[in-house]
XYZ file of C-alpha atoms in Angstrom:
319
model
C 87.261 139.506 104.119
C 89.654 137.247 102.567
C 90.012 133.058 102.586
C 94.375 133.180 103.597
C 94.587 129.439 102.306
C 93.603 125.469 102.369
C 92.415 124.725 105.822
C 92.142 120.952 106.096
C 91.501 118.024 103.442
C 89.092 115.452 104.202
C 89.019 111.623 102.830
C 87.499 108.449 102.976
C 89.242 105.494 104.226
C 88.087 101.653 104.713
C 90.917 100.424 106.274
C 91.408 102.718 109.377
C 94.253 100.666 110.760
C 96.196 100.126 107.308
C 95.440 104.419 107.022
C 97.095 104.924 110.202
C 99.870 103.322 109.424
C 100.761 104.526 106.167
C 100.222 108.176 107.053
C 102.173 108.057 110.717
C 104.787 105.487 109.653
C 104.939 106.113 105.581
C 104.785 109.177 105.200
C 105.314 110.696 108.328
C 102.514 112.549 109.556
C 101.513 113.204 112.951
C 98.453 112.145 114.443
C 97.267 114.898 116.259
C 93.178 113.961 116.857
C 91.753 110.875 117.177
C 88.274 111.276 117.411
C 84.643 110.233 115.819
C 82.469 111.293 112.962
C 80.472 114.335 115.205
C 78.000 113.476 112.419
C 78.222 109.875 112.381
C 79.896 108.873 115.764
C 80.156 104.815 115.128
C 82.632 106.252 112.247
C 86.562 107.553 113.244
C 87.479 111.088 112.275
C 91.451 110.526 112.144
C 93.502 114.048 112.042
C 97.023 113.736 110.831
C 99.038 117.017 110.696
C 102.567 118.902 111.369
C 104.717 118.686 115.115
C 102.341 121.519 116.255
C 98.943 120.596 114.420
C 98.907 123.927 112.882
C 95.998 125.270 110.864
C 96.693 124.062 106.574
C 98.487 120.848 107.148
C 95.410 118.880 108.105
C 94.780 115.794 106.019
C 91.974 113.991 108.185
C 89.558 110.893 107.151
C 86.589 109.509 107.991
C 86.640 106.053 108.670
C 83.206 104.360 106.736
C 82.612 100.664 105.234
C 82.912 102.481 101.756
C 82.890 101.113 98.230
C 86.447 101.895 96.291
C 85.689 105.465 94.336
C 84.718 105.824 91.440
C 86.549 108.396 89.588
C 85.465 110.911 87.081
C 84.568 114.658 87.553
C 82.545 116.493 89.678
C 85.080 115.920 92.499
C 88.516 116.376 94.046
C 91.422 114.890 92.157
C 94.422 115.539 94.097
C 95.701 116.735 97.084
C 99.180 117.688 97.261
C 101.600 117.795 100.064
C 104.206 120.431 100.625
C 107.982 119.629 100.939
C 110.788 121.717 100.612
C 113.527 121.470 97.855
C 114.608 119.367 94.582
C 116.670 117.220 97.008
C 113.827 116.043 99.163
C 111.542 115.281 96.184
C 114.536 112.779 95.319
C 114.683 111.888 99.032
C 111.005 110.769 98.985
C 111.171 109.186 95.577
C 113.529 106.673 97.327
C 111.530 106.288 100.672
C 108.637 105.345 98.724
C 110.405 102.751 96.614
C 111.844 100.956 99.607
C 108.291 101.392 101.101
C 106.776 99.359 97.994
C 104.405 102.422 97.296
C 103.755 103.100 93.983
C 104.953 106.540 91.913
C 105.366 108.263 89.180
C 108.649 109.965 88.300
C 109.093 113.592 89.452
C 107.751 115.904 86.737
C 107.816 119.778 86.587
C 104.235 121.148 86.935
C 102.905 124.621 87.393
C 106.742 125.601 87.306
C 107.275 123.233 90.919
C 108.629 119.895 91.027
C 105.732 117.470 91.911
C 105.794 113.975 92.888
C 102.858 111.717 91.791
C 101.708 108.834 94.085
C 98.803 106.962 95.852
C 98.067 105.410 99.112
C 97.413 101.713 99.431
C 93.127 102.581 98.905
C 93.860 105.060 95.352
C 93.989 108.110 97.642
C 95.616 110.251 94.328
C 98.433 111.997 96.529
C 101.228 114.332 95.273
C 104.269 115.801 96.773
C 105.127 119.318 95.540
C 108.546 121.369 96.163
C 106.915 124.654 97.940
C 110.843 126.370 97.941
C 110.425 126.635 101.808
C 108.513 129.194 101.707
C 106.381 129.965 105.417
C 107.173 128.234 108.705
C 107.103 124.262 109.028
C 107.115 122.738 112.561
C 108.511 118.894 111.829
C 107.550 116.152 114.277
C 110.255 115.149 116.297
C 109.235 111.666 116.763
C 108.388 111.230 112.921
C 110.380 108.292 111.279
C 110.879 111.178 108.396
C 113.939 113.286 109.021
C 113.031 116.909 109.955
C 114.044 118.526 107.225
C 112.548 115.976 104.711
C 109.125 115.979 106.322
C 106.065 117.109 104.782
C 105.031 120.808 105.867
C 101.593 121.260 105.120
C 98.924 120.738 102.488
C 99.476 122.347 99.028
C 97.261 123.305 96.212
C 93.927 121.004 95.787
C 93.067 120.095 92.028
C 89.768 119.768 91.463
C 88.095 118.423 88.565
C 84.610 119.942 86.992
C 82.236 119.639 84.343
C 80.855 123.210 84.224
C 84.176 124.908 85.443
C 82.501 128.486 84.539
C 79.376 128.005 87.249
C 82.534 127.029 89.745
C 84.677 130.057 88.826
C 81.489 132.260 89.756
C 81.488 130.977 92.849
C 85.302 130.992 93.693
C 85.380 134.749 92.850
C 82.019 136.071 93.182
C 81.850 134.867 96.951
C 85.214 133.489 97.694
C 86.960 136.273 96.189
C 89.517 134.006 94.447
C 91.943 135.210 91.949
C 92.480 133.806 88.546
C 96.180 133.699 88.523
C 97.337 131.515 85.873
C 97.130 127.932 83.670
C 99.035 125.014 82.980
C 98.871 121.608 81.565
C 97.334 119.466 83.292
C 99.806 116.548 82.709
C 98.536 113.051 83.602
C 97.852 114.646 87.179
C 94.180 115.124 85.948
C 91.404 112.278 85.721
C 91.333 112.458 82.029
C 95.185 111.840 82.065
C 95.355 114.479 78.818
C 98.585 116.396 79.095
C 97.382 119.633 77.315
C 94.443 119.718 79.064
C 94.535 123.666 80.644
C 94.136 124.194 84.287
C 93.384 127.362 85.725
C 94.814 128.180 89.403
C 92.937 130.094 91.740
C 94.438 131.669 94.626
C 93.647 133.297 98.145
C 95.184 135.479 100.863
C 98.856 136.131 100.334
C 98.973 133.467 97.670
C 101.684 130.521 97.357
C 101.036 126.782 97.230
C 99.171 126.365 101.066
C 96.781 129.318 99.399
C 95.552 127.582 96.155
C 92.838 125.835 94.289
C 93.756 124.254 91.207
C 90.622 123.626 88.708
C 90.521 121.493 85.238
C 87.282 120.923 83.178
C 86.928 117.143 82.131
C 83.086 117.519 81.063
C 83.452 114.228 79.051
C 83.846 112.298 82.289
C 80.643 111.089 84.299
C 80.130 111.986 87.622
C 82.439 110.643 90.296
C 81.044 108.182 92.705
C 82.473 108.968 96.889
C 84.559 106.091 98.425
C 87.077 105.159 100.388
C 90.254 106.358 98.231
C 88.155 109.403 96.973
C 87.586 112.896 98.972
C 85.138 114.004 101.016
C 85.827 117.954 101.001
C 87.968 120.499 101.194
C 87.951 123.414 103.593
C 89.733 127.120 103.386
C 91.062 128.705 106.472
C 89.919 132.181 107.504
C 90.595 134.030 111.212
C 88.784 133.664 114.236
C 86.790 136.676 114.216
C 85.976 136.800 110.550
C 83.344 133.713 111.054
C 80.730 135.702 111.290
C 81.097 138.167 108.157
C 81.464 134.913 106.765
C 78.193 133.329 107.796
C 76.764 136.665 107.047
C 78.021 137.060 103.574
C 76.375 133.775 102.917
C 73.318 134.732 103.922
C 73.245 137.900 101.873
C 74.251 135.958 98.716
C 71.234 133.339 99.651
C 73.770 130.729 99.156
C 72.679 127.480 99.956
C 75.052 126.490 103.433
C 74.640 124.355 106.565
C 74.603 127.691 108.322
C 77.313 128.215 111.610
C 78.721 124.552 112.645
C 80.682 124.371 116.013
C 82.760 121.317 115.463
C 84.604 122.303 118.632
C 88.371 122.211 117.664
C 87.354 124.858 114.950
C 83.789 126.600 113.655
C 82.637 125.601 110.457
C 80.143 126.620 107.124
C 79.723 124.192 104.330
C 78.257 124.707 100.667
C 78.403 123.131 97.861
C 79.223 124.782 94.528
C 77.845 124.496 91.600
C 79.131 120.874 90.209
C 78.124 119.900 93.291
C 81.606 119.730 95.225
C 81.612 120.222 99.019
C 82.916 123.494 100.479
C 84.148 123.970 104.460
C 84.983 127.619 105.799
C 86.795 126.952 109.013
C 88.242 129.025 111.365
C 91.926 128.375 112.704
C 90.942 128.270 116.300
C 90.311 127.471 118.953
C 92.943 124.467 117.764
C 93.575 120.647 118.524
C 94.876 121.405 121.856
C 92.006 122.759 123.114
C 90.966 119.438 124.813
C 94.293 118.037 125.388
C 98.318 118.678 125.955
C 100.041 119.544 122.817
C 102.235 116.650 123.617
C 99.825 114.187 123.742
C 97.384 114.929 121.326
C 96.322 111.730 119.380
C 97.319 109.340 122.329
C 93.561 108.696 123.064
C 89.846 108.721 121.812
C 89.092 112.441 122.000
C 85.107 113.837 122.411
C 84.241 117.454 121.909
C 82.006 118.157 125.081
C 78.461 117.691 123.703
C 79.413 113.507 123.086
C 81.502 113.217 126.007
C 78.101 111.620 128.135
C 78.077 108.905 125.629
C 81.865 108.159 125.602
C 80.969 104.062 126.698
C 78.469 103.643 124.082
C 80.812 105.653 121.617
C 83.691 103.268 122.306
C 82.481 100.073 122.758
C 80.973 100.894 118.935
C 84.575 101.548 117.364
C 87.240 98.648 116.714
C 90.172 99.435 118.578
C 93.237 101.280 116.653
């Protein structure tokens, strides 16, 4: 039983309109799911992903009335974005200048050139030069050319206080591997640039298969908001789900137990600092309740909300 890399990445947004547009129209993405909060249906659950929604380029949000973030530790720091070569980090340098979004130079980090920026709520962003390694499946109606696009999520940095009670957890019942450190740069909350941080990976390795952890124990506590993360979840087959649940179980960790969320099954945990966890299976997919070609055109409901579809809707501001 093995994790075989970052599933999907989900944020908090206040602005569901403005979110939209920067992620379709900005940066490219694809909206492949519009749908609702299955735990909190008067809130959007936005899915934006690659031309074929695949499984590890997920970067979704739930749409709530938040409070900016507070940063500080005890949380997820950065998500980064996968692109391929030196030429489209410069590429996207550029687009986001004419775009009027804010960034940092490019920088070498963990030996890959990396591309430090935010979205217009703080949303700490990065794009990172993956060598084009794997498949990519660009969206042919993005306003990104194809072969500048963004291919999938990359490593997630996550920032702890007690980063040995996490590393028990991300090997003792993950079965992460310690692979490596680096400085942390100013990509870190802290901002110190010889601050160490130690990668993690899973499955067959690479940046779609890795969890990037720094301790910052002088920080307090994070506060969630919109510009701040909600979790992060790690892919795994179909049929391994329920070794999964199992192993769980047997290790009496703490979980929300099996979770259908329809488009994929789900466990959630939190480890020790307190961060929240998601197993999720790859299938059955985004296209399970609609044409591949049209996903995201319309309000979608797995089949258990479907009966309350007016109530649902006349509760949501249009987008």
């Amino acid at each position: 039983m093995q994790l075989t890399g970052i599933h999907h990445l989900t944020a908090v947004t206040a602005r569901a309109a403005d979110n939209l547009a920067f992620y379709t129209r900005v940066l490219g993405l694809r909206l492949v799911k519009k749908t609702v909060n299955q735990d909190d249906v008067s809130a959007y659950h936005l899915f934006y992903a690659d031309g074929l929604a695949s499984p590890g380029s997920d970067l979704t949000f739930f749409d709530w009335p938040a409070a900016p973030e507070r940063r500080g530790t005890n949380s997820i720091a950065r998500t980064m974005l996968r692109v391929s070569g030196p030429e489209t980090i410069a590429w996207w340098r550029e687009h986001l200048a004419r775009q009027g979004v804010a960034h940092r130079p490019p920088v070498a980090r963990d030996g890959r050139l990396t591309l430090d920026f935010e979205d217009p709520e703080g949303q700490r962003l990065s794009l990172v030069d993956d060598g084009g390694a794997g498949p990519s499946h660009p969206w042919a109606k993005s306003p990104v050319p194809e072969a500048r696009q963004i291919r999938g999520l990359g490593p997630i940095l996550i920032s702890v206080a007690a980063p040995r009670l996490t590393e028990t957890v991300l090997t003792g019942v993950l079965g992460l591997r310690p692979v490596r450190t680096y400085a942390a740069g100013d990509a870190a909350a802290a901002s110190s640039a010889e601050r160490p941080v130690q990668v993690y990976t899973m499955g067959e390795g690479g940046p779609a298969a890795e969890l990037h952890v720094v301790a910052e124990p002088e920080l307090g506590p994070a506060r969630q908001g919109a510009g701040g993360v909600h979790h992060v979840a790690f892919r795994i087959p179909d049929d391994a789900y329920e070794g999964w649940s199992e192993r769980l179980r047997s290790l009496r960790v703490p979980s929300s137990g099996p979770v259908d969320r329809y488009y994929f099954r789900s466990l959630y945990f939190r480890e020790p600092n307190g961060i929240l966890f998601e197993i999720a299976t790859d299938g059955p997919g985004f296209a399970t309740d609609e044409p591949l070609e049209q996903l995201g055109e319309r309000l979608a409901l797995p089949p258990f909300l479907e009966p309350r579809r007016a109530e649902i809707e006349a509760g949501l501001a249009p987008l």
